[in-house]
């Protein structure tokens, strides 16, 4: 089958490629060896595309499994999204670094701190001690959508910074969740006794304050209401409900897809949107 990869007939190549895909990840070392011993660039490109398709096939299944688990771990979901670009990414390094930050925050927290004081401790550790920086979403800076790159460069966008922030809060039993404010990715500190199974009362959101994960800036309810007026969007109760981890990762992947809208990378745009739809 490998000898047929250089067949100029696209139909023959597609047939061979589909048969090779049936072997799954086990075929990748053979494809990599073939790439190294092939000097025809057009054949190398075909092999690279095949390797990508094998990884993508495996990733689709991993995303499907993650989406069907009872409690979706936010960090693991973001690592799956990063594996689209970095298929050999090992989760251990990211998990170890987040655990280290969590441990340092935990040492500074105590039961006598108010919610605002708790968040001040988090902000100090995340943005000063760890040195995380943030910028508004830019589809030209695609690395800011990949959690491993954000942890390494210490610079993300509101979505990836927010995933790190919310994950740390979850590990520390702090009721901080992303909420569905239009055109923003923002976190909210909820009343500890808030029952997420109850319908949201438009007059009682049980949110103490909001947190911008770019740099940890605090916003009040009035600040958010002013924002709604400025962008001329009516306030709806569902905007103040926590987003599920599945919805957050779906949003991350669909926003990442927008980084690949040129003709040459159209297939990546389509593949990422397909991954996003798996989590519908």
Short mmCIF file of N, CA and C in Angstrom, two decimals, residues 52 56 59-60 62-63 66 73-87 89 142-149 159-160 163 245-246 248-257 260 268 271-272 275-276 279:
data_model
loop_
_atom_site.label_atom_id
_atom_site.label_comp_id
_atom_site.label_asym_id
_atom_site.label_seq_id
_atom_site.Cartn_x
_atom_site.Cartn_y
_atom_site.Cartn_z
N UNK A 52 -1.35 13.26 9.86
CA UNK A 52 -2.29 14.19 10.49
C UNK A 52 -3.68 13.55 10.59
N UNK A 56 -5.83 12.88 13.86
CA UNK A 56 -7.14 13.52 13.96
C UNK A 56 -8.24 12.50 14.24
N UNK A 59 -7.98 11.68 17.78
CA UNK A 59 -8.43 12.80 18.61
C UNK A 59 -9.95 12.88 18.65
N UNK A 60 -10.60 12.63 17.53
CA UNK A 60 -12.07 12.65 17.51
C UNK A 60 -12.64 11.70 18.54
N UNK A 62 -11.10 10.54 21.23
CA UNK A 62 -10.76 11.01 22.58
C UNK A 62 -11.70 12.13 23.03
N UNK A 63 -12.03 13.05 22.11
CA UNK A 63 -12.97 14.14 22.44
C UNK A 63 -14.35 13.58 22.73
N UNK A 66 -14.26 12.02 26.18
CA UNK A 66 -14.22 13.07 27.21
C UNK A 66 -15.60 13.70 27.38
N UNK A 73 -13.12 17.01 33.09
CA UNK A 73 -12.05 17.83 33.66
C UNK A 73 -11.67 18.91 32.65
N UNK A 74 -11.70 20.16 33.11
CA UNK A 74 -11.50 21.30 32.22
C UNK A 74 -10.09 21.32 31.62
N UNK A 75 -9.09 21.07 32.43
CA UNK A 75 -7.70 21.07 31.94
C UNK A 75 -7.51 19.97 30.90
N UNK A 76 -8.05 18.79 31.17
CA UNK A 76 -7.89 17.68 30.22
C UNK A 76 -8.60 17.99 28.90
N UNK A 77 -9.74 18.69 28.98
CA UNK A 77 -10.42 19.10 27.76
C UNK A 77 -9.59 20.08 26.95
N UNK A 78 -8.93 21.03 27.63
CA UNK A 78 -8.08 22.00 26.94
C UNK A 78 -6.84 21.33 26.36
N UNK A 79 -6.33 20.31 27.03
CA UNK A 79 -5.19 19.55 26.51
C UNK A 79 -5.59 18.81 25.24
N UNK A 80 -6.80 18.26 25.22
CA UNK A 80 -7.29 17.60 24.00
C UNK A 80 -7.35 18.59 22.84
N UNK A 81 -7.83 19.80 23.13
CA UNK A 81 -7.89 20.83 22.08
C UNK A 81 -6.47 21.14 21.56
N UNK A 82 -5.50 21.21 22.47
CA UNK A 82 -4.12 21.50 22.08
C UNK A 82 -3.51 20.36 21.27
N UNK A 83 -4.00 19.15 21.49
CA UNK A 83 -3.46 17.99 20.76
C UNK A 83 -3.81 18.03 19.28
N UNK A 84 -4.72 18.89 18.90
CA UNK A 84 -4.99 19.03 17.47
C UNK A 84 -3.72 19.50 16.76
N UNK A 85 -3.02 20.47 17.38
CA UNK A 85 -1.79 21.02 16.79
C UNK A 85 -0.55 20.27 17.30
N UNK A 86 -0.63 19.73 18.51
CA UNK A 86 0.51 19.05 19.14
C UNK A 86 0.08 17.64 19.53
N UNK A 87 -0.03 16.73 18.55
CA UNK A 87 -0.61 15.40 18.82
C UNK A 87 0.15 14.57 19.85
N UNK A 89 1.52 15.76 22.56
CA UNK A 89 1.56 16.50 23.82
C UNK A 89 1.31 15.58 25.01
N UNK A 142 -2.47 32.21 17.28
CA UNK A 142 -3.13 30.92 17.54
C UNK A 142 -2.54 30.18 18.73
N UNK A 143 -1.24 30.41 19.03
CA UNK A 143 -0.64 29.70 20.16
C UNK A 143 -1.29 30.04 21.49
N UNK A 144 -1.99 31.17 21.54
CA UNK A 144 -2.65 31.54 22.79
C UNK A 144 -3.93 30.73 23.03
N UNK A 145 -4.28 29.87 22.06
CA UNK A 145 -5.41 28.96 22.25
C UNK A 145 -4.97 27.58 22.74
N UNK A 146 -3.65 27.32 22.74
CA UNK A 146 -3.14 26.01 23.12
C UNK A 146 -2.59 26.07 24.55
N UNK A 147 -3.18 25.27 25.44
CA UNK A 147 -2.86 25.38 26.86
C UNK A 147 -1.38 25.14 27.15
N UNK A 148 -0.75 24.19 26.45
CA UNK A 148 0.66 23.93 26.69
C UNK A 148 1.52 25.14 26.32
N UNK A 149 1.16 25.82 25.23
CA UNK A 149 1.91 27.01 24.82
C UNK A 149 1.68 28.17 25.78
N UNK A 159 -9.88 33.11 27.11
CA UNK A 159 -10.41 31.73 27.20
C UNK A 159 -9.42 30.81 27.90
N UNK A 160 -8.18 30.80 27.43
CA UNK A 160 -7.19 29.89 28.03
C UNK A 160 -6.80 30.34 29.44
N UNK A 163 -9.62 29.26 31.62
CA UNK A 163 -9.60 27.82 31.90
C UNK A 163 -8.62 27.50 33.02
N UNK A 245 -18.29 22.71 31.67
CA UNK A 245 -16.94 22.49 31.16
C UNK A 245 -16.98 22.06 29.69
N UNK A 246 -17.98 21.28 29.35
CA UNK A 246 -18.13 20.84 27.96
C UNK A 246 -18.36 22.03 27.04
N UNK A 248 -17.45 25.13 27.61
CA UNK A 248 -16.22 25.95 27.56
C UNK A 248 -15.24 25.39 26.53
N UNK A 249 -15.03 24.07 26.54
CA UNK A 249 -14.09 23.46 25.59
C UNK A 249 -14.64 23.55 24.17
N UNK A 250 -15.93 23.39 24.03
CA UNK A 250 -16.54 23.56 22.70
C UNK A 250 -16.30 24.97 22.17
N UNK A 251 -16.45 25.96 23.04
CA UNK A 251 -16.21 27.35 22.67
C UNK A 251 -14.74 27.57 22.31
N UNK A 252 -13.83 27.01 23.12
CA UNK A 252 -12.39 27.12 22.85
C UNK A 252 -12.06 26.57 21.46
N UNK A 253 -12.60 25.39 21.13
CA UNK A 253 -12.28 24.76 19.85
C UNK A 253 -12.87 25.55 18.68
N UNK A 254 -14.11 26.04 18.85
CA UNK A 254 -14.74 26.79 17.75
C UNK A 254 -14.04 28.13 17.52
N UNK A 255 -13.53 28.75 18.59
CA UNK A 255 -12.76 29.98 18.44
C UNK A 255 -11.39 29.69 17.82
N UNK A 256 -10.77 28.59 18.20
CA UNK A 256 -9.49 28.18 17.60
C UNK A 256 -9.65 27.97 16.11
N UNK A 257 -10.77 27.42 15.69
CA UNK A 257 -11.01 27.16 14.26
C UNK A 257 -10.88 28.44 13.44
N UNK A 260 -7.81 29.51 11.34
CA UNK A 260 -7.44 28.78 10.12
C UNK A 260 -8.46 29.03 9.01
N UNK A 268 -8.31 22.57 8.20
CA UNK A 268 -8.18 22.65 9.66
C UNK A 268 -9.39 23.35 10.26
N UNK A 271 -12.08 20.74 10.23
CA UNK A 271 -11.84 19.67 11.21
C UNK A 271 -12.12 20.14 12.63
N UNK A 272 -11.70 21.36 12.95
CA UNK A 272 -11.93 21.89 14.30
C UNK A 272 -13.41 22.13 14.55
N UNK A 275 -14.83 18.87 15.40
CA UNK A 275 -14.53 18.52 16.80
C UNK A 275 -15.48 19.24 17.75
N UNK A 276 -15.72 20.52 17.48
CA UNK A 276 -16.63 21.31 18.30
C UNK A 276 -18.03 20.71 18.29
N UNK A 279 -19.07 17.91 20.59
CA UNK A 279 -19.43 18.28 21.96
C UNK A 279 -20.78 18.98 22.06
#
